[in-house]
PDB file of C-alpha atoms in Angstrom:
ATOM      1  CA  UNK A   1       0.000   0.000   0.000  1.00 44.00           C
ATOM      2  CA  UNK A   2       1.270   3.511  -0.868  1.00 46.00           C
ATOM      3  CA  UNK A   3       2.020   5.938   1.981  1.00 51.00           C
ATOM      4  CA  UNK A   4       2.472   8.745  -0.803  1.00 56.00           C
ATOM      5  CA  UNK A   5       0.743  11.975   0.764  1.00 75.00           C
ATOM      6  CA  UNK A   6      -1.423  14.006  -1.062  1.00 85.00           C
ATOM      7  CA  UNK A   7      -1.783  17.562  -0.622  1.00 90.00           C
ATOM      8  CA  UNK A   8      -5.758  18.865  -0.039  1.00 95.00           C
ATOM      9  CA  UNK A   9      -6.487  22.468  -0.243  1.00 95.00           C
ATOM     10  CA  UNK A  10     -10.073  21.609   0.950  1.00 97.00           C
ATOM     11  CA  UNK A  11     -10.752  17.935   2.367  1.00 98.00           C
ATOM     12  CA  UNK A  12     -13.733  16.359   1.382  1.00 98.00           C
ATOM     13  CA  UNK A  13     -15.312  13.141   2.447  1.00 98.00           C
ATOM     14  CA  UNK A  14     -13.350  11.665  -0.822  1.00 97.00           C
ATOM     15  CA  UNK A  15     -10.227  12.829   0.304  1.00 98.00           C
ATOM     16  CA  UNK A  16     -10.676  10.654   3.440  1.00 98.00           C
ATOM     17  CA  UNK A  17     -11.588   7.241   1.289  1.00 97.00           C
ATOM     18  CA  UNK A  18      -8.408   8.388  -0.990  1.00 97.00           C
ATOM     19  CA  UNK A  19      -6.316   8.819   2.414  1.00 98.00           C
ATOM     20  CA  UNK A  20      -7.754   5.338   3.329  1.00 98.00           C
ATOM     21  CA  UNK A  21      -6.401   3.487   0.091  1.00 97.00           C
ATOM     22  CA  UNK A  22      -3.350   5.199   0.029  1.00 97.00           C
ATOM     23  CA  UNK A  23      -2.125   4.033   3.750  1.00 97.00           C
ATOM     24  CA  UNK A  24      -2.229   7.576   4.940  1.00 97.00           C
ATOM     25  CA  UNK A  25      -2.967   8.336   8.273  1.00 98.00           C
ATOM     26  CA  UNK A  26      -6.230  10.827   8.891  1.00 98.00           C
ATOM     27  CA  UNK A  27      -5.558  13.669  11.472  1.00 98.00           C
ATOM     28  CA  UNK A  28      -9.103  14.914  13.719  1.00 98.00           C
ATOM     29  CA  UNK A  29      -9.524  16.836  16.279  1.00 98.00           C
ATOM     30  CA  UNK A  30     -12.227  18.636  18.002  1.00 98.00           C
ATOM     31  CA  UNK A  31     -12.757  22.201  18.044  1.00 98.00           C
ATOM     32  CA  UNK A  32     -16.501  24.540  19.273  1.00 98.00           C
ATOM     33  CA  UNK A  33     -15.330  28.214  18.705  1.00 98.00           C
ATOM     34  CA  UNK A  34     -13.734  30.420  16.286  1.00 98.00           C
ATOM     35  CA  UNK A  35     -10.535  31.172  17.462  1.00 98.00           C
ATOM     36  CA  UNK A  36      -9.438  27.889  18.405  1.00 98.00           C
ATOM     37  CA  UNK A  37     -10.921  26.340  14.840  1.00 98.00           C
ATOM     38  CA  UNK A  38      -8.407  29.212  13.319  1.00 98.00           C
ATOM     39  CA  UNK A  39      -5.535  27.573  14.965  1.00 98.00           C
ATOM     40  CA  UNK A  40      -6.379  23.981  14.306  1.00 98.00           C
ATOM     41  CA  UNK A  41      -7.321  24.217  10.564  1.00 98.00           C
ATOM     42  CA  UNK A  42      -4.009  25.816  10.226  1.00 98.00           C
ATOM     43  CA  UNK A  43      -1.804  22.930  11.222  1.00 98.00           C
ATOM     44  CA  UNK A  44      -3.535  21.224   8.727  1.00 98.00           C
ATOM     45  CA  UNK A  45      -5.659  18.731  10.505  1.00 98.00           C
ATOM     46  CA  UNK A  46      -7.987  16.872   8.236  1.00 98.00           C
ATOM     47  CA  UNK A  47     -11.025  16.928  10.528  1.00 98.00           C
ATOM     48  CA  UNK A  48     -12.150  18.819  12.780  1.00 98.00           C
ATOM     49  CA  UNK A  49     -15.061  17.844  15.164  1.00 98.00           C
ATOM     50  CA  UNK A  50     -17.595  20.052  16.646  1.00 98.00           C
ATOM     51  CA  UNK A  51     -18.488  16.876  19.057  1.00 97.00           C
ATOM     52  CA  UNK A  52     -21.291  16.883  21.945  1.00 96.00           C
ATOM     53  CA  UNK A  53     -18.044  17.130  24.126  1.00 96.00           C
ATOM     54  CA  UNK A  54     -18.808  20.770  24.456  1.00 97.00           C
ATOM     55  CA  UNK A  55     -21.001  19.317  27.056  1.00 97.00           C
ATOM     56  CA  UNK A  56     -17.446  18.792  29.043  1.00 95.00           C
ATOM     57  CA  UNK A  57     -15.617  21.006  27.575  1.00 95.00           C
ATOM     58  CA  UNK A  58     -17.038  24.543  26.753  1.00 96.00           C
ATOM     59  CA  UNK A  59     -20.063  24.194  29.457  1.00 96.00           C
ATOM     60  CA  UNK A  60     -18.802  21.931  32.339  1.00 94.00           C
ATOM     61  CA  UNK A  61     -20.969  19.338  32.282  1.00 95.00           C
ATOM     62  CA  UNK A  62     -20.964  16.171  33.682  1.00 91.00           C
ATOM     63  CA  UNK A  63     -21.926  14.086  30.766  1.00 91.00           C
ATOM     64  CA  UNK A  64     -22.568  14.770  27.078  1.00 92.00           C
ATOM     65  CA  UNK A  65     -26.417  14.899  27.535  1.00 93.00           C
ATOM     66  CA  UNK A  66     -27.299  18.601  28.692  1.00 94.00           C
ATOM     67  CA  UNK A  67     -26.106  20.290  25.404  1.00 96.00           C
ATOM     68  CA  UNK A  68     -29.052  21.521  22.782  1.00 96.00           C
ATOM     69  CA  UNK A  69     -29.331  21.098  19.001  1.00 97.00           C
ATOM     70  CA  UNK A  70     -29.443  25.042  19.241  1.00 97.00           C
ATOM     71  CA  UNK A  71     -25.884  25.132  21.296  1.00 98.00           C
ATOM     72  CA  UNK A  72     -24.542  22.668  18.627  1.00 98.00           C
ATOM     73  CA  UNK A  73     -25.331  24.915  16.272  1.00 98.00           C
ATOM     74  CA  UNK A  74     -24.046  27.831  17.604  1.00 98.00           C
ATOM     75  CA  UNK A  75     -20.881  26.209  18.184  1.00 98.00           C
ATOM     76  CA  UNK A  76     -20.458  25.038  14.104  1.00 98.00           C
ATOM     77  CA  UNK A  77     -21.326  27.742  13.023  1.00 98.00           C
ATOM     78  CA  UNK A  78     -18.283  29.682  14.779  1.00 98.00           C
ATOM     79  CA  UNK A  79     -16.422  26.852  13.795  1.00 98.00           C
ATOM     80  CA  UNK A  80     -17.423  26.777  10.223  1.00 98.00           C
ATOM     81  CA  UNK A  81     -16.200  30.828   9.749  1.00 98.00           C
ATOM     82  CA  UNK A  82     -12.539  29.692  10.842  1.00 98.00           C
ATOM     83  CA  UNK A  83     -12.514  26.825   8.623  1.00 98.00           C
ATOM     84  CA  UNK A  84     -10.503  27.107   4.845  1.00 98.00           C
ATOM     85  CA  UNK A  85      -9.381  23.275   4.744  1.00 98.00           C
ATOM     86  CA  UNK A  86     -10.494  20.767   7.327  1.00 98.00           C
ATOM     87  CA  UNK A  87     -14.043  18.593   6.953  1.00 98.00           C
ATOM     88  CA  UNK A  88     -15.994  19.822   9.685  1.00 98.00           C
ATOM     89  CA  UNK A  89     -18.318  17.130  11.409  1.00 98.00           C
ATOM     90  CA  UNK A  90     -20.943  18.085  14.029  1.00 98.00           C
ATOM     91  CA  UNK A  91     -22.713  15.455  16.716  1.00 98.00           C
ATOM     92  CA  UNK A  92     -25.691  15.285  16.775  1.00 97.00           C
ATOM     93  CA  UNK A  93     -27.088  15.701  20.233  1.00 95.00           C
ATOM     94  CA  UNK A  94     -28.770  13.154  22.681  1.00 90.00           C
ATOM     95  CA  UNK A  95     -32.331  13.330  22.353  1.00 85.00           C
ATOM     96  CA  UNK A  96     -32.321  15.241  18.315  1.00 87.00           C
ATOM     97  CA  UNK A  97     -32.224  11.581  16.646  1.00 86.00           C
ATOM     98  CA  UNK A  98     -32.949   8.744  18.739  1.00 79.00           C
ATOM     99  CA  UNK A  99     -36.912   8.676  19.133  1.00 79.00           C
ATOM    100  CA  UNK A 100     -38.113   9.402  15.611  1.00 90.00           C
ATOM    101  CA  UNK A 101     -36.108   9.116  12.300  1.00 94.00           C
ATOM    102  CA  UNK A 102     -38.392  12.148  10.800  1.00 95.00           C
ATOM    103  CA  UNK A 103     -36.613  14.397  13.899  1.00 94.00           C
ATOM    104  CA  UNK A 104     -32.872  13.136  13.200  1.00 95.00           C
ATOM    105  CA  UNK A 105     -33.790  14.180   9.270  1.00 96.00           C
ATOM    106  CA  UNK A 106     -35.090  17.480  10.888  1.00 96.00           C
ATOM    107  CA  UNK A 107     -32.168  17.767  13.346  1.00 97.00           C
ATOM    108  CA  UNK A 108     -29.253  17.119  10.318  1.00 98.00           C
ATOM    109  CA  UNK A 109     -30.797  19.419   8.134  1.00 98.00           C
ATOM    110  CA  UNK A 110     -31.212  22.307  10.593  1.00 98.00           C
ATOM    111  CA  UNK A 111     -26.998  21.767  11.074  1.00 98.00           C
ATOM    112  CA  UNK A 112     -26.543  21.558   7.671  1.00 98.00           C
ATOM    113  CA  UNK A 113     -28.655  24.655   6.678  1.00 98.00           C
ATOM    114  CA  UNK A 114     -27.531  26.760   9.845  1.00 98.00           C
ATOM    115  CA  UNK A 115     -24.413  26.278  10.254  1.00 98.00           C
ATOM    116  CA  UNK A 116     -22.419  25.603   6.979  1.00 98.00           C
ATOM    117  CA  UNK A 117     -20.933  22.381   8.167  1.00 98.00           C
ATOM    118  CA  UNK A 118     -19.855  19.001   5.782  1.00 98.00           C
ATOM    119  CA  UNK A 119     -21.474  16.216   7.760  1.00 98.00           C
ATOM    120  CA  UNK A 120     -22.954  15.079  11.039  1.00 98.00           C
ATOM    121  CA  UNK A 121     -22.110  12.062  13.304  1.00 98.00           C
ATOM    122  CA  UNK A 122     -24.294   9.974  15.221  1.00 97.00           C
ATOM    123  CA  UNK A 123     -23.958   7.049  17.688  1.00 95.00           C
ATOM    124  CA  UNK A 124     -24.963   3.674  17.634  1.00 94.00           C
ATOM    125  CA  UNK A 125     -25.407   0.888  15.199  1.00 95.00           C
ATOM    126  CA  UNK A 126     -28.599  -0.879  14.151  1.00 95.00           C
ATOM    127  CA  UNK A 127     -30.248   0.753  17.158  1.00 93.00           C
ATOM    128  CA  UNK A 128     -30.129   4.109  14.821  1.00 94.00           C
ATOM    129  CA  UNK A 129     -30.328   2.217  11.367  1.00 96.00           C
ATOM    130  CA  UNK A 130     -33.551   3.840  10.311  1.00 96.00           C
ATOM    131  CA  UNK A 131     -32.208   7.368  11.371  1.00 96.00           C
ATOM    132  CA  UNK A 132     -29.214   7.227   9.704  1.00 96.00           C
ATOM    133  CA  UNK A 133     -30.962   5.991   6.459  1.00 96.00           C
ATOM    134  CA  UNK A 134     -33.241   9.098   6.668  1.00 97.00           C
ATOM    135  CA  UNK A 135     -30.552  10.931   6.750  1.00 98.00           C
ATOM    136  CA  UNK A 136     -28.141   9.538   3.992  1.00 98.00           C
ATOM    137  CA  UNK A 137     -31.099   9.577   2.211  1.00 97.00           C
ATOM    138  CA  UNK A 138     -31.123  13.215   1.805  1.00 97.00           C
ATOM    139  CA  UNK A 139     -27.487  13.831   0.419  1.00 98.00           C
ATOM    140  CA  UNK A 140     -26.374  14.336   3.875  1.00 98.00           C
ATOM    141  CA  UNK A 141     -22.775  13.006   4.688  1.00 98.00           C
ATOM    142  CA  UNK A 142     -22.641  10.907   8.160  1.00 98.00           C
ATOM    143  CA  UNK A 143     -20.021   9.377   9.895  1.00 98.00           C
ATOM    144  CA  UNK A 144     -20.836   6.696  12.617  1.00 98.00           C
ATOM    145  CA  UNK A 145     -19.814   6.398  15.725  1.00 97.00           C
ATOM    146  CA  UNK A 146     -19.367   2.884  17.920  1.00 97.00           C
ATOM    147  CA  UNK A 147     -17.403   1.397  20.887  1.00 95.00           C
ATOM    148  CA  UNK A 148     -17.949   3.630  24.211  1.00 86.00           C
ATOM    149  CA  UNK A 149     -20.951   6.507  23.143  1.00 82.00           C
ATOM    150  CA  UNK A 150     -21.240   8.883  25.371  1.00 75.00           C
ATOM    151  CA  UNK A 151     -24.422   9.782  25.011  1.00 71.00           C
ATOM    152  CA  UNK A 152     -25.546   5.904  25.871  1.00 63.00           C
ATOM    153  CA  UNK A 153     -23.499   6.125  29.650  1.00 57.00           C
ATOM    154  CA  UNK A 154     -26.099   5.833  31.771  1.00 53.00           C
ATOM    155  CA  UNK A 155     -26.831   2.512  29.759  1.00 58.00           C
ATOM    156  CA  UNK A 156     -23.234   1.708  30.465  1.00 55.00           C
ATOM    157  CA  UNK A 157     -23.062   3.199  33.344  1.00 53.00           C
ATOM    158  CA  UNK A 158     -19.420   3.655  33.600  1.00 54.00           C
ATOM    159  CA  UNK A 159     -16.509   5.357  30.877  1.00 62.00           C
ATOM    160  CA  UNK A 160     -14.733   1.726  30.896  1.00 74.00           C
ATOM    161  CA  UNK A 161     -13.428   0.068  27.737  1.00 81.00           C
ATOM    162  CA  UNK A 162     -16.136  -1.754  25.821  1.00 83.00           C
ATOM    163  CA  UNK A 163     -16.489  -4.439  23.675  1.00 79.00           C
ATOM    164  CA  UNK A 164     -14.174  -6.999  25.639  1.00 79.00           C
ATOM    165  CA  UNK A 165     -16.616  -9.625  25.504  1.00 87.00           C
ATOM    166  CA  UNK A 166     -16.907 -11.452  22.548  1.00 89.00           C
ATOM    167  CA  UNK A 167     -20.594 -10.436  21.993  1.00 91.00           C
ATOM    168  CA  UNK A 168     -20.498  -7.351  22.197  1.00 91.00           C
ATOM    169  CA  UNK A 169     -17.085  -6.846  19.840  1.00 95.00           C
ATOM    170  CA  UNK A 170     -19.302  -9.413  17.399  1.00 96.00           C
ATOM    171  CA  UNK A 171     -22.328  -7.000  17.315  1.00 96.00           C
ATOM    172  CA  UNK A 172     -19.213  -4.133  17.131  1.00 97.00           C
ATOM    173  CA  UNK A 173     -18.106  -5.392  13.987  1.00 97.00           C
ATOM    174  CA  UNK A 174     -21.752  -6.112  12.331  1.00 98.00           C
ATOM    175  CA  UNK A 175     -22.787  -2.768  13.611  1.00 98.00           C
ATOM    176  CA  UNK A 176     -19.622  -1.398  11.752  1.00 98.00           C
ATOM    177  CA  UNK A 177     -20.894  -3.036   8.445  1.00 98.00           C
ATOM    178  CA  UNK A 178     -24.164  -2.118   8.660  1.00 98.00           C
ATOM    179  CA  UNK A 179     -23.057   1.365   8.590  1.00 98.00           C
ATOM    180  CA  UNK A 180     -20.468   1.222   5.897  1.00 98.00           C
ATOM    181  CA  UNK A 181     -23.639  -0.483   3.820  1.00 98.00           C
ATOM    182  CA  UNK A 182     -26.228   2.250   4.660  1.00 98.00           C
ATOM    183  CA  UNK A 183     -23.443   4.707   3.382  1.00 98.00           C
ATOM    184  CA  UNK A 184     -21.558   6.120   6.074  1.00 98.00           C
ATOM    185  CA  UNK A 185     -18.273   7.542   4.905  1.00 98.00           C
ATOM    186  CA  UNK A 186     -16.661   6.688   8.109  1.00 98.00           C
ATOM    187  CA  UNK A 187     -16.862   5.275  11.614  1.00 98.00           C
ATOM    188  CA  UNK A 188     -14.678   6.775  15.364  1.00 98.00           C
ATOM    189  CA  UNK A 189     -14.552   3.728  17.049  1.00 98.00           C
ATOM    190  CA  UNK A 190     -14.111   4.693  20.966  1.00 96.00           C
ATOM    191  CA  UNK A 191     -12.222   3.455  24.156  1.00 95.00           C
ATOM    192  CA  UNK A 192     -12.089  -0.407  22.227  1.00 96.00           C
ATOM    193  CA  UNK A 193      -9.346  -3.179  22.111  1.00 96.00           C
ATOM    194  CA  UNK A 194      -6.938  -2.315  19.908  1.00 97.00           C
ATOM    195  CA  UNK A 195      -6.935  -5.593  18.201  1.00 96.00           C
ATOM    196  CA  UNK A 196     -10.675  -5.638  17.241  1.00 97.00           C
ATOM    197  CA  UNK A 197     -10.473  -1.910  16.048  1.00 98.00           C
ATOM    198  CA  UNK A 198      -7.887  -3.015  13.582  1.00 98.00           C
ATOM    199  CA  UNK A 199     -10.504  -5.885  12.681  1.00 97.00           C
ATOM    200  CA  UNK A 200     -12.830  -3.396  12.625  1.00 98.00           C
ATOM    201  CA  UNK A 201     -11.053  -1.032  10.271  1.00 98.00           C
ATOM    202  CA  UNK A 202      -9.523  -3.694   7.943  1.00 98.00           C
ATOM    203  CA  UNK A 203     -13.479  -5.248   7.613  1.00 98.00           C
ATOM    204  CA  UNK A 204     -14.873  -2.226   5.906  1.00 98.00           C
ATOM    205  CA  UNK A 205     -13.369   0.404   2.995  1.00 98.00           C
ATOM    206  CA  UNK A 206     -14.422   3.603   4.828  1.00 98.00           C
ATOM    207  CA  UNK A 207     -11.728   5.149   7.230  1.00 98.00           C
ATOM    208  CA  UNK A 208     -11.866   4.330  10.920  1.00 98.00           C
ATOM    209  CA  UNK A 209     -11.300   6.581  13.233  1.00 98.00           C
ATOM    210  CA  UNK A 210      -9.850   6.218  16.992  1.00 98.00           C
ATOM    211  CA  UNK A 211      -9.749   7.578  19.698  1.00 97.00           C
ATOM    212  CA  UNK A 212      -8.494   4.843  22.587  1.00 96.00           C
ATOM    213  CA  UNK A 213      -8.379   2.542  19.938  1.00 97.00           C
ATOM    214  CA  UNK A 214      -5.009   1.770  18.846  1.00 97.00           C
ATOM    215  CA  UNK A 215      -2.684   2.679  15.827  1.00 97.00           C
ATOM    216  CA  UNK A 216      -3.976  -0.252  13.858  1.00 98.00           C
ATOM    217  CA  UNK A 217      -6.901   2.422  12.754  1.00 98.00           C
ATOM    218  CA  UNK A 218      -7.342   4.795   9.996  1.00 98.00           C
ATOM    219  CA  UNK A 219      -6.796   7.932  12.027  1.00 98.00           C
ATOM    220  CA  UNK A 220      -6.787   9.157  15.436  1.00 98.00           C
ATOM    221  CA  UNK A 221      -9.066  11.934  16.784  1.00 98.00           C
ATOM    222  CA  UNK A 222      -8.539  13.869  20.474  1.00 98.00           C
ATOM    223  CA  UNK A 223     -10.439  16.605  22.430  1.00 97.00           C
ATOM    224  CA  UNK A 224      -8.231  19.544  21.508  1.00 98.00           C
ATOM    225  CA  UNK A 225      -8.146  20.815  25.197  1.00 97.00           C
ATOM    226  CA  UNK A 226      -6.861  17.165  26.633  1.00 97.00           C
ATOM    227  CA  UNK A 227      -3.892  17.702  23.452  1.00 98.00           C
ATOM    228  CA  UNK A 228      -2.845  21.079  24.895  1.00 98.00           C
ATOM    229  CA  UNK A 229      -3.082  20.240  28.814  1.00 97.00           C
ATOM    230  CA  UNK A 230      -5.879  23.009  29.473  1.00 96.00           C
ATOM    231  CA  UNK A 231      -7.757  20.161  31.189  1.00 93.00           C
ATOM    232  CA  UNK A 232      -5.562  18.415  34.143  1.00 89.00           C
ATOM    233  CA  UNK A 233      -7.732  16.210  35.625  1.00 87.00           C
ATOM    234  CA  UNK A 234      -8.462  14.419  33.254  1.00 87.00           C
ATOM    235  CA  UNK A 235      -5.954  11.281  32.493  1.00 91.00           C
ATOM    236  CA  UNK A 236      -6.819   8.367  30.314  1.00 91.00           C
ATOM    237  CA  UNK A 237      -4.553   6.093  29.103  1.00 92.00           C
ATOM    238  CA  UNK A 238      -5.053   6.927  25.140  1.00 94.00           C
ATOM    239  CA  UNK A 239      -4.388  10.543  25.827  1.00 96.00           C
ATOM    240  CA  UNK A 240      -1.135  12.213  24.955  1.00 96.00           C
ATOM    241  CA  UNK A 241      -0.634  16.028  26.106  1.00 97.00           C
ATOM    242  CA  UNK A 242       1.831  17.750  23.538  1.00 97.00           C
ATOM    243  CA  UNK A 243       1.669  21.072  25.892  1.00 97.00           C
ATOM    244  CA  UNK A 244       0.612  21.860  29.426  1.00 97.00           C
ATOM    245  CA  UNK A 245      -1.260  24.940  28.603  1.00 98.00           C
ATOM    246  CA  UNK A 246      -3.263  24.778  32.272  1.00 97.00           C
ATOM    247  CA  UNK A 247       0.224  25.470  33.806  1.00 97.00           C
ATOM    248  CA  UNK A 248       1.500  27.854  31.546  1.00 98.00           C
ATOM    249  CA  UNK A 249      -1.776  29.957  31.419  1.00 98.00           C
ATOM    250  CA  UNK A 250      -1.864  29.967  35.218  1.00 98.00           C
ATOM    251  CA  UNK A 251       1.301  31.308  35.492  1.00 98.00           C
ATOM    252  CA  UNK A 252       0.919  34.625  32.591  1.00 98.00           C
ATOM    253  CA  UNK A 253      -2.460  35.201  34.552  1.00 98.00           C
ATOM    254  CA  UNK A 254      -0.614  35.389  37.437  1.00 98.00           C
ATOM    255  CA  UNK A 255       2.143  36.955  36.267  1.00 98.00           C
ATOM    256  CA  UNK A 256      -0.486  39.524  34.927  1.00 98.00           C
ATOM    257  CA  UNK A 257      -2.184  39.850  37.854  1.00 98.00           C
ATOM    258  CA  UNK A 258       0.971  40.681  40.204  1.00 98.00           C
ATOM    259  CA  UNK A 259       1.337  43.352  37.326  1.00 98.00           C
ATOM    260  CA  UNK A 260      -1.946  45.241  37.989  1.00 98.00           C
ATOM    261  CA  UNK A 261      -1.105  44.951  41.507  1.00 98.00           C
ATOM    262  CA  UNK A 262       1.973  46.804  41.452  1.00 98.00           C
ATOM    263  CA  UNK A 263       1.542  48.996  39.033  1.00 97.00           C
ATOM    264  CA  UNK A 264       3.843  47.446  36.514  1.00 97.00           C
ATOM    265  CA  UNK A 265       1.426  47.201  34.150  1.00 98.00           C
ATOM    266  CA  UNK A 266       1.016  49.471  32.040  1.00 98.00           C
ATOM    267  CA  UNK A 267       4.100  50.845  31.822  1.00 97.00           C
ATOM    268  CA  UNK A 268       5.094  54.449  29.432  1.00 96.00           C
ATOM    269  CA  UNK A 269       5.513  52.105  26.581  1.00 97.00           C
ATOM    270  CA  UNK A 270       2.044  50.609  27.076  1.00 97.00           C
ATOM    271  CA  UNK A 271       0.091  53.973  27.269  1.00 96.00           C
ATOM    272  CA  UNK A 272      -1.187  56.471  24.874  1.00 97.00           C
TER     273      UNK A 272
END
């Protein structure tokens, strides 16, 4: 398999199949405002994901649950104005898609029309079959997601690793097909054994992403905050922090703050 990379000025849900056959690895990462969307489209990330982790993230919630179809919006559309390259993805939010395939049509399209974005995701696998069909059905791009869904954890109960039993990684990999039939360009397969992800992801043609899922995937996506250490307390094995940005914002407040105290800041230079 080549490993050639091809350079995308805009990424489209092609250019993800074409990474796929080629052997090259897909970057994603979350983003939910402007600013921060600015920064990640220019290191050239391939996808960026305006998940239901705003939830977490942006609001402080507890779980993924809380956050609105209107707060999703909100969030890709600042995302969307940032954007010159990436594929932007939005969640779908628990309770927009589950009870009625006629309301996850509704709920897709109002992201779509609202917001700008390229595609949706949605959890689950035949448990949303009929939603996701509506959906696809009406030139709308969607990309799966299986493995640990957040929006299912009071069903789990617990954040633990799924599918180590042999019946659930079996429904796992039929639920993967299933989408890949319906016409899903892709799948993020979540918090998983890394040796049925790789099953998973050499089963079906459309890219596979991870995210505590292995290398033996298509492509890796992370919660940009976890990357850049503004969250601290949070510590999973699959996470890598490339920066400790709680630390190092801590200390300029700080730093600013002792400033203003003394009188330091401003100083002539600073003034008009």
């Amino acid at each position: 398999m080549s490993t050639a990379k091809k350079e995308y000025k805009r990424v489209t849900v092609k250019s993800l199949i074409e990474m796929k056959q080629n052997g090259e690895k897909i970057s994603m990462l979350t983003a939910y405002d402007y600013s921060m969307a600015k920064i990640v489209d220019a290191a050239n990330v391939d996808v960026i994901l305006v998940g239901d982790s705003a939830s977490n993230v942006m609001a402080g919630h507890e779980t993924t649950l809380p956050i609105t179809l209107d707060q999703m919006i909100y969030h890709a559309t600042s995302v969307i104005r940032a954007v010159n390259r990436a594929l932007v993805v939005v969640d779908i939010p628990f309770g927009s898609y589950q009870s009625d395939p006629k309301e996850a049509l509704r709920s897709a399209i109002r992201i779509m029309k609202e917001s700008g974005a390229h595609a949706i995701k949605i959890e689950g696998g035949i448990e949303i079959k009929e939603s996701a069909k509506r959906i696809l059905q009406a030139g709308i791009p969607v990309m799966g997601h299986l493995g640990l869904t957040p929006q299912s954890i009071y069903k789990f109960g617990t954040y633990t690793v799924r599918a180590k039993e042999e019946t659930e990684a079996e429904k796992l990999k039929e639920d993967a097909k299933l989408l890949e039939k319906l016409g899903c360009f892709g799948i993020v397969l979540e918090k998983i054994p890394a040796k049925l992800a790789q099953e998973v992801a050499e089963s079906v043609s459309i890219p596979v992403i991870g995210i505590g899922a292995g290398n033996g995937v298509d492509g890796q996506v992370l919660v940009v905050h976890d990357l850049l250490g503004m969250t601290h307390e949070f510590n999973p094995r699959f996470l890598r922090r490339y920066m400790n940005l709680y630390e190092e914002m801590g200390n300029a407040i700080s730093q600013y703050v002792t400033d203003v105290k003394t009188k330091d800041f401003p100083n002539e230079e600073e003034q008009y």
